[in-house]
C-alpha positions as a printed Julia matrix, in Angstrom:
213×3 Matrix{Float64}:
  74.12  115.16  118.98
  75.08  115.65  115.32
  75.63  112.58  113.19
  79.17  111.23  113.16
  81.25  112.19  110.13
  83.77  110.07  108.25
  86.55  111.72  110.25
  84.84  110.78  113.53
  84.52  107.13  112.53
  88.09  107.08  111.13
  87.03  106.44  107.57
  89.05  107.77  104.66
  88.12  111.24  103.48
  89.27  113.41  100.6
  90.96  115.69  103.14
  93.02  112.74  104.4
  94.27  112.01  100.89
  94.96  115.67  100.09
  96.91  116.26  103.32
  99.03  113.12  102.96
  99.69  113.67   99.27
 100.59  117.31   99.9
 102.96  116.32  102.7
 104.69  113.72  100.54
 105.01  116.17   97.64
 106.54  118.78   99.97
 109.04  116.18  101.22
 109.82  115.1    97.65
 110.49  118.69   96.55
 112.62  119.47   99.63
 114.81  116.38   99.17
 114.99  117.01   95.42
 116.15  120.6    95.96
 118.78  119.47   98.48
 120.05  116.78   96.1
 120.14  119.23   93.18
 122.3   121.6    95.26
 124.63  119.23   97.14
 124.9   115.71   95.68
 123.17  115.24   92.3
 125.57  112.38   91.48
 123.63  110.1    93.84
 120.55  110.02   91.63
 121.29  106.41   90.58
 121.21  105.32   94.23
 117.91  107.14   94.67
 116.48  105.4    91.6
 117.46  101.94   92.87
 116.2   102.5    96.42
 113.02  104.12   95.07
 112.36  101.14   92.8
 112.85   98.64   95.64
 110.6   100.45   98.11
 108.1   101.24   95.37
 107.67   97.52   94.71
 107.52   96.75   98.43
 104.76   99.32   98.96
 102.9    98.2    95.85
 102.66   94.59   97.03
 101.95   95.23  100.72
  98.37   94.5   101.75
  98.45   97.14  104.49
  99.95  100.61  103.91
 103.09  101.42  105.9
 103.64  105.19  106.27
 107.37  104.78  107.06
 108.02  102.75  103.92
 106.07  105.26  101.83
 108.14  108.11  103.29
 111.38  106.22  102.51
 110.16  105.75   98.94
 109.43  109.47   98.69
 112.88  110.45  100.01
 114.6   108.07   97.58
 112.6   109.44   94.67
 113.45  112.96   95.79
 117.15  112.07   95.5
 116.55  110.55   92.06
 114.49  113.46   90.71
 116.81  116.09   92.16
 119.86  114.54   90.53
 118.32  113.66   87.17
 116.66  117.08   86.94
 120.04  118.76   87.47
 121.49  116.68   84.62
 118.63  117.55   82.29
 118.8   121.23   83.2
 122.53  121.29   82.47
 121.87  119.64   79.11
 118.97  121.93   78.18
 118.3   125.08   80.22
 114.64  125.56   81.16
 113.56  121.97   80.54
 112.85  121.28   84.23
 110.46  124.23   84.57
 108.67  123.07   81.42
 108.36  119.54   82.83
 106.95  120.84   86.12
 104.39  123.06   84.36
 103.41  120.25   81.99
 102.93  117.85   84.91
 100.72  120.32   86.76
  98.66  121.01   83.63
  98.11  117.32   82.91
  97.13  116.7    86.55
  94.59  119.55   86.5
  93.21  118.44   83.13
  92.84  114.82   84.29
  91.14  115.92   87.52
  88.72  118.16   85.58
  87.84  115.42   83.09
  87.21  112.97   85.94
  85.19  115.27   88.21
  83.11  116.56   85.28
  82.24  113.01   84.29
  83.62  113.43   80.76
  85.98  110.48   81.34
  84.83  107.45   83.3
  86.68  104.37   84.44
  85.02  101.44   82.69
  86.2    97.84   82.21
  87.26   98.79   78.67
  89.2   101.8    79.97
  90.97   99.63   82.55
  91.78   96.94   79.99
  93.26   99.49   77.56
  95.41  100.99   80.32
  96.71   97.6    81.47
  97.6    96.52   77.93
  99.32   99.84   77.27
 101.34   99.74   80.5
 102.47   96.15   79.97
 103.52   97.01   76.42
 105.38  100.11   77.62
 107.14   98.09   80.34
 108.28   95.45   77.86
 109.49   98.15   75.45
 111.45   99.85   78.26
 113.06   96.59   79.4
 114.13   95.69   75.84
 115.52   99.19   75.33
 117.56   99.05   78.56
 118.96   95.61   77.74
 119.97   96.7    74.22
 121.7    99.81   75.58
 123.49   97.9    78.38
 124.72   95.22   75.97
 126.02   97.79   73.51
 123.63   96.9    70.71
 122.3   100.46   70.81
 124.06  103.61   71.98
 122.94  106.23   74.46
 119.17  106.5    74.65
 118.68  103.52   72.33
 115.16  103.41   70.97
 114.27  106.4    73.16
 116.39  108.74   71.06
 115.29  111.01   68.22
 111.78  111.16   66.85
 110.89  107.72   68.16
 111.81  108.85   71.65
 109.38  111.75   71.4
 106.62  109.43   70.18
 107.26  106.95   73.0
 107.29  109.81   75.5
 103.9   111.03   74.28
 102.48  107.5    74.61
 103.87  107.3    78.15
 102.3   110.68   79.04
  98.95  109.43   77.73
  99.26  106.26   79.84
 100.23  108.27   82.92
  97.22  110.54   82.38
  94.95  107.5    82.23
  96.61  106.19   85.39
  95.76  109.47   87.12
  92.11  108.95   86.2
  92.34  105.46   87.72
  93.88  106.94   90.89
  91.06  109.48   91.2
  88.46  106.77   90.69
  89.96  104.46   93.32
  90.02  107.34   95.82
  86.38  108.2    95.07
  85.34  104.56   95.46
  87.27  104.29   98.74
  85.65  107.39  100.21
  82.2   106.32   99.01
  82.57  102.84  100.54
  83.97  104.17  103.81
  87.27  102.28  103.86
  89.56  102.79  106.91
  91.44  106.1   107.08
  94.84  104.38  106.95
  94.3   103.65  103.26
  94.68  107.35  102.54
  98.4   106.52  102.63
  97.87  104.0    99.83
  95.97  106.59   97.81
  98.71  109.17   98.34
 101.36  106.63   97.37
  99.51  105.79   94.16
  99.27  109.46   93.2
 102.96  109.97   93.94
 104.0   107.07   91.72
 101.92  108.37   88.82
 103.03  112.0    89.18
 106.72  111.02   89.36
 106.35  108.88   86.24
 104.53  111.71   84.45
 107.19  114.26   85.4
 110.11  112.1    84.23
 108.4   111.46   80.88
């Protein structure tokens, strides 16, 4: 008999990750399109629910497909509504954001698979420092806007907003490299197939962040 494959022994494979990520992306787009058309005003609710279930999924030791699907639906509501607002403000911006997201994803995948960019301890440390700094900046900005110290976009407006957005895109691109590396390590080490859901969730979080930036 032929030797058992990873699929036969229920170990995670690249196909598992691709199928689950593709399914979640299709669900995200479908919910986003429905929200855009029928109830874009609920994007705040989607953002709150998405944040809650994102944190729940991030801290769970075992992946839960149902919770990941709920997260995806909530984010679909958020992205559908916020995209409609942005498109109303500036026609064509959503298509540009989609194309830019796809291009960055392809570029990051090429750099990783070609070996031109590798995940090293220094790479990981730089990413962690950058993400913590970005998080603190975002929290301060939100607080200043909510308390009326700054108006509208706060420190995210004007030229500084563009600079911060570029930094965030760079961080998200590095996070994609980390996602690819963790998937490769998981497949190489033969982790259980259920963790393909965790890999798909990680990719979704990064792609949604990249698109919004």
